[in-house]
Amino acid sequence: MGRIAFLVLFLTASSSFAGIMIDVGGIYYSDSLTTPSDRTSTQMFYGGGLLLDLGKQAWLGFNYSGINQTQSTSTTTTFSSSDMGVGFKYQLGRGKLYNFGAAYNLISKATYSSGTTNENWEGTSFLVSFGVSPEVAEKLYIGMSLNYFSASYTKKIVNNVESSASNGKTWLFPMLTVTKQW
């Protein structure tokens, strides 16, 4: 985490920034299907960023996000992740109505359980988003975005035994967003 903070400070130290942005978002939904073999699922994404103004409606800073997913039939499968890295956001259009965001997470840690085995995965991930967020109060924007998340896990730990892996996670999803600028 210290490396990420240093990288963000290094990248922004040479530019004269005039503002700070807090950008948060999330979505939660659940599904239940009743048949002779019942099935339920819940999925949640949450994230946020602390970004510094680079000028010309561009922002750069720290990004954090997480995923929690559970699917249950006769067994329960869970996936949860925690991702930290560098985030970027660009606002465009009249009144900064549209925005494009991207994050590269140098640290991506996930836990996967298929009912009997718990695995810890480590790797990197990225998130890309396109949103529409009208200004509802002075420098307060509320809206929605369409997001694409992709993670690549190269290390797996099972029962304290570490090995290489080639696991991945991709997800396309909508999200509610709130952005405040100072």
Short mmCIF file of C-alpha atoms in Angstrom, two decimals:
data_model
loop_
_atom_site.label_atom_id
_atom_site.label_comp_id
_atom_site.label_asym_id
_atom_site.label_seq_id
_atom_site.Cartn_x
_atom_site.Cartn_y
_atom_site.Cartn_z
CA MET A 1 0.00 0.00 0.00
CA GLY A 2 2.96 2.31 0.66
CA ARG A 3 4.16 1.81 -2.93
CA ILE A 4 0.78 2.86 -4.31
CA ALA A 5 0.66 6.00 -2.18
CA PHE A 6 4.21 6.87 -3.27
CA LEU A 7 3.33 6.29 -6.93
CA VAL A 8 0.25 8.52 -6.72
CA LEU A 9 2.21 11.28 -4.98
CA PHE A 10 5.06 10.99 -7.47
CA LEU A 11 2.76 11.18 -10.48
CA THR A 12 0.89 14.20 -9.17
CA ALA A 13 3.70 16.10 -7.43
CA SER A 14 4.95 17.77 -10.60
CA SER A 15 1.56 19.04 -11.65
CA SER A 16 -0.25 21.88 -9.98
CA PHE A 17 -3.59 20.51 -8.93
CA ALA A 18 -6.38 22.77 -7.78
CA GLY A 19 -8.89 20.30 -6.40
CA ILE A 20 -9.76 17.02 -4.80
CA MET A 21 -12.41 14.53 -5.88
CA ILE A 22 -14.04 11.74 -3.91
CA ASP A 23 -15.67 9.27 -6.26
CA VAL A 24 -17.73 6.33 -4.91
CA GLY A 25 -20.05 3.79 -6.44
CA GLY A 26 -21.65 0.44 -5.98
CA ILE A 27 -24.34 -2.02 -6.87
CA TYR A 28 -26.02 -4.93 -5.11
CA TYR A 29 -28.48 -7.39 -6.51
CA SER A 30 -29.82 -10.82 -5.67
CA ASP A 31 -31.67 -13.52 -7.56
CA SER A 32 -33.66 -16.53 -6.43
CA LEU A 33 -35.04 -19.32 -8.60
CA THR A 34 -37.35 -21.90 -7.05
CA THR A 35 -37.39 -25.24 -8.88
CA PRO A 36 -36.79 -28.82 -7.74
CA SER A 37 -33.15 -27.68 -7.37
CA ASP A 38 -33.36 -24.15 -5.89
CA ARG A 39 -30.76 -21.58 -6.86
CA THR A 40 -29.88 -18.25 -5.27
CA SER A 41 -27.20 -15.72 -6.04
CA THR A 42 -26.07 -12.36 -4.72
CA GLN A 43 -23.57 -10.02 -6.31
CA MET A 44 -22.10 -6.79 -5.03
CA PHE A 45 -19.49 -4.35 -6.27
CA TYR A 46 -18.28 -1.33 -4.31
CA GLY A 47 -15.51 1.10 -5.00
CA GLY A 48 -14.11 4.52 -4.43
CA GLY A 49 -11.31 6.83 -5.25
CA LEU A 50 -9.51 9.84 -3.89
CA LEU A 51 -8.29 11.81 -6.89
CA LEU A 52 -6.37 15.03 -7.47
CA ASP A 53 -7.13 17.55 -10.20
CA LEU A 54 -4.68 17.43 -13.11
CA GLY A 55 -6.46 20.25 -14.94
CA LYS A 56 -8.60 20.19 -18.07
CA GLN A 57 -11.18 17.96 -16.32
CA ALA A 58 -8.70 15.11 -15.70
CA TRP A 59 -8.19 13.51 -12.28
CA LEU A 60 -5.61 11.02 -10.98
CA GLY A 61 -5.24 9.28 -7.62
CA PHE A 62 -5.86 6.23 -5.45
CA ASN A 63 -8.51 3.61 -6.29
CA TYR A 64 -10.03 0.88 -4.10
CA SER A 65 -12.72 -1.61 -5.07
CA GLY A 66 -14.19 -4.91 -3.97
CA ILE A 67 -16.47 -7.68 -5.19
CA ASN A 68 -18.57 -10.18 -3.22
CA GLN A 69 -20.46 -12.91 -5.10
CA THR A 70 -22.28 -15.98 -3.79
CA GLN A 71 -24.10 -18.68 -5.76
CA SER A 72 -25.96 -21.47 -3.99
CA THR A 73 -27.50 -24.65 -5.33
CA SER A 74 -26.69 -27.92 -3.59
CA THR A 75 -23.28 -26.37 -2.79
CA THR A 76 -22.28 -22.76 -2.22
CA THR A 77 -19.64 -21.04 -4.34
CA THR A 78 -18.23 -17.71 -3.19
CA PHE A 79 -15.83 -15.19 -4.70
CA SER A 80 -14.63 -12.01 -3.03
CA SER A 81 -11.88 -9.62 -4.03
CA SER A 82 -10.12 -6.52 -2.79
CA ASP A 83 -8.30 -4.34 -5.31
CA MET A 84 -6.06 -1.27 -4.85
CA GLY A 85 -4.23 0.83 -7.38
CA VAL A 86 -4.07 3.98 -9.46
CA GLY A 87 -7.32 5.52 -10.72
CA PHE A 88 -7.99 8.05 -13.48
CA LYS A 89 -11.18 9.94 -14.34
CA TYR A 90 -11.95 12.34 -17.17
CA GLN A 91 -15.10 14.47 -17.30
CA LEU A 92 -16.41 15.79 -20.58
CA GLY A 93 -19.44 17.34 -22.20
CA ARG A 94 -21.59 20.27 -21.23
CA GLY A 95 -21.66 20.59 -17.45
CA LYS A 96 -19.27 17.61 -17.13
CA LEU A 97 -22.25 15.32 -17.76
CA TYR A 98 -20.22 12.40 -19.13
CA ASN A 99 -17.20 10.72 -17.60
CA PHE A 100 -14.68 8.06 -18.43
CA GLY A 101 -12.80 6.22 -15.71
CA ALA A 102 -10.02 3.68 -15.55
CA ALA A 103 -8.10 2.01 -12.77
CA TYR A 104 -5.10 -0.27 -12.79
CA ASN A 105 -4.90 -2.21 -9.56
CA LEU A 106 -1.38 -3.33 -8.73
CA ILE A 107 -2.77 -5.30 -5.79
CA SER A 108 -5.66 -7.67 -6.41
CA LYS A 109 -6.41 -10.30 -3.77
CA ALA A 110 -9.32 -12.70 -4.01
CA THR A 111 -10.79 -15.61 -2.07
CA TYR A 112 -12.57 -18.39 -3.93
CA SER A 113 -14.50 -21.21 -2.28
CA SER A 114 -16.31 -24.01 -4.10
CA GLY A 115 -17.92 -25.50 -1.00
CA THR A 116 -15.03 -27.62 0.22
CA THR A 117 -11.81 -25.85 -0.80
CA ASN A 118 -10.79 -22.29 0.06
CA GLU A 119 -8.27 -20.69 -2.26
CA ASN A 120 -6.53 -17.31 -1.97
CA TRP A 121 -5.53 -15.72 -5.26
CA GLU A 122 -3.17 -12.80 -5.94
CA GLY A 123 -2.56 -10.80 -9.09
CA THR A 124 -3.55 -7.56 -10.83
CA SER A 125 -6.78 -6.14 -12.21
CA PHE A 126 -8.22 -3.22 -14.14
CA LEU A 127 -11.55 -1.46 -14.26
CA VAL A 128 -12.92 0.69 -17.09
CA SER A 129 -16.12 2.72 -16.83
CA PHE A 130 -18.25 5.12 -18.83
CA GLY A 131 -20.84 7.13 -16.93
CA VAL A 132 -23.49 9.80 -17.07
CA SER A 133 -23.60 11.96 -13.94
CA PRO A 134 -25.56 15.23 -13.88
CA GLU A 135 -24.60 17.89 -11.33
CA VAL A 136 -27.32 17.91 -8.64
CA ALA A 137 -25.70 20.50 -6.34
CA GLU A 138 -22.55 22.57 -6.53
CA LYS A 139 -19.78 20.12 -7.58
CA LEU A 140 -21.90 17.11 -6.53
CA TYR A 141 -22.65 14.62 -9.31
CA ILE A 142 -24.96 11.59 -9.04
CA GLY A 143 -25.43 9.12 -11.86
CA MET A 144 -24.80 5.69 -13.33
CA SER A 145 -21.97 4.00 -15.15
CA LEU A 146 -21.36 0.90 -17.21
CA ASN A 147 -18.24 -0.91 -16.00
CA TYR A 148 -15.91 -3.66 -17.14
CA PHE A 149 -13.73 -5.41 -14.56
CA SER A 150 -10.99 -7.90 -15.41
CA ALA A 151 -8.54 -9.59 -13.05
CA SER A 152 -5.67 -11.96 -13.71
CA TYR A 153 -4.45 -14.04 -10.77
CA THR A 154 -0.99 -15.58 -11.05
CA LYS A 155 -0.53 -16.89 -7.52
CA LYS A 156 -2.74 -19.33 -5.58
CA ILE A 157 -2.50 -20.32 -1.91
CA VAL A 158 -4.36 -23.42 -0.67
CA ASN A 159 -3.80 -24.76 2.87
CA ASN A 160 -0.69 -22.54 3.24
CA VAL A 161 0.84 -24.01 0.05
CA GLU A 162 1.68 -21.43 -2.61
CA SER A 163 1.66 -22.27 -6.32
CA SER A 164 1.40 -20.49 -9.65
CA ALA A 165 -2.05 -20.13 -11.18
CA SER A 166 -3.81 -18.78 -14.24
CA ASN A 167 -7.18 -17.85 -12.77
CA GLY A 168 -9.21 -14.91 -13.97
CA LYS A 169 -12.36 -12.94 -13.35
CA THR A 170 -14.28 -10.69 -15.74
CA TRP A 171 -17.54 -8.88 -15.09
CA LEU A 172 -19.63 -6.33 -17.02
CA PHE A 173 -22.10 -4.47 -14.78
CA PRO A 174 -23.94 -1.17 -14.16
CA MET A 175 -23.29 0.90 -11.04
CA LEU A 176 -24.72 3.90 -9.18
CA THR A 177 -22.13 6.66 -8.65
CA VAL A 178 -21.67 9.72 -6.44
CA THR A 179 -18.87 12.22 -7.04
CA LYS A 180 -17.95 15.26 -4.93
CA GLN A 181 -15.32 17.84 -5.90
CA TRP A 182 -13.61 20.57 -3.92
#
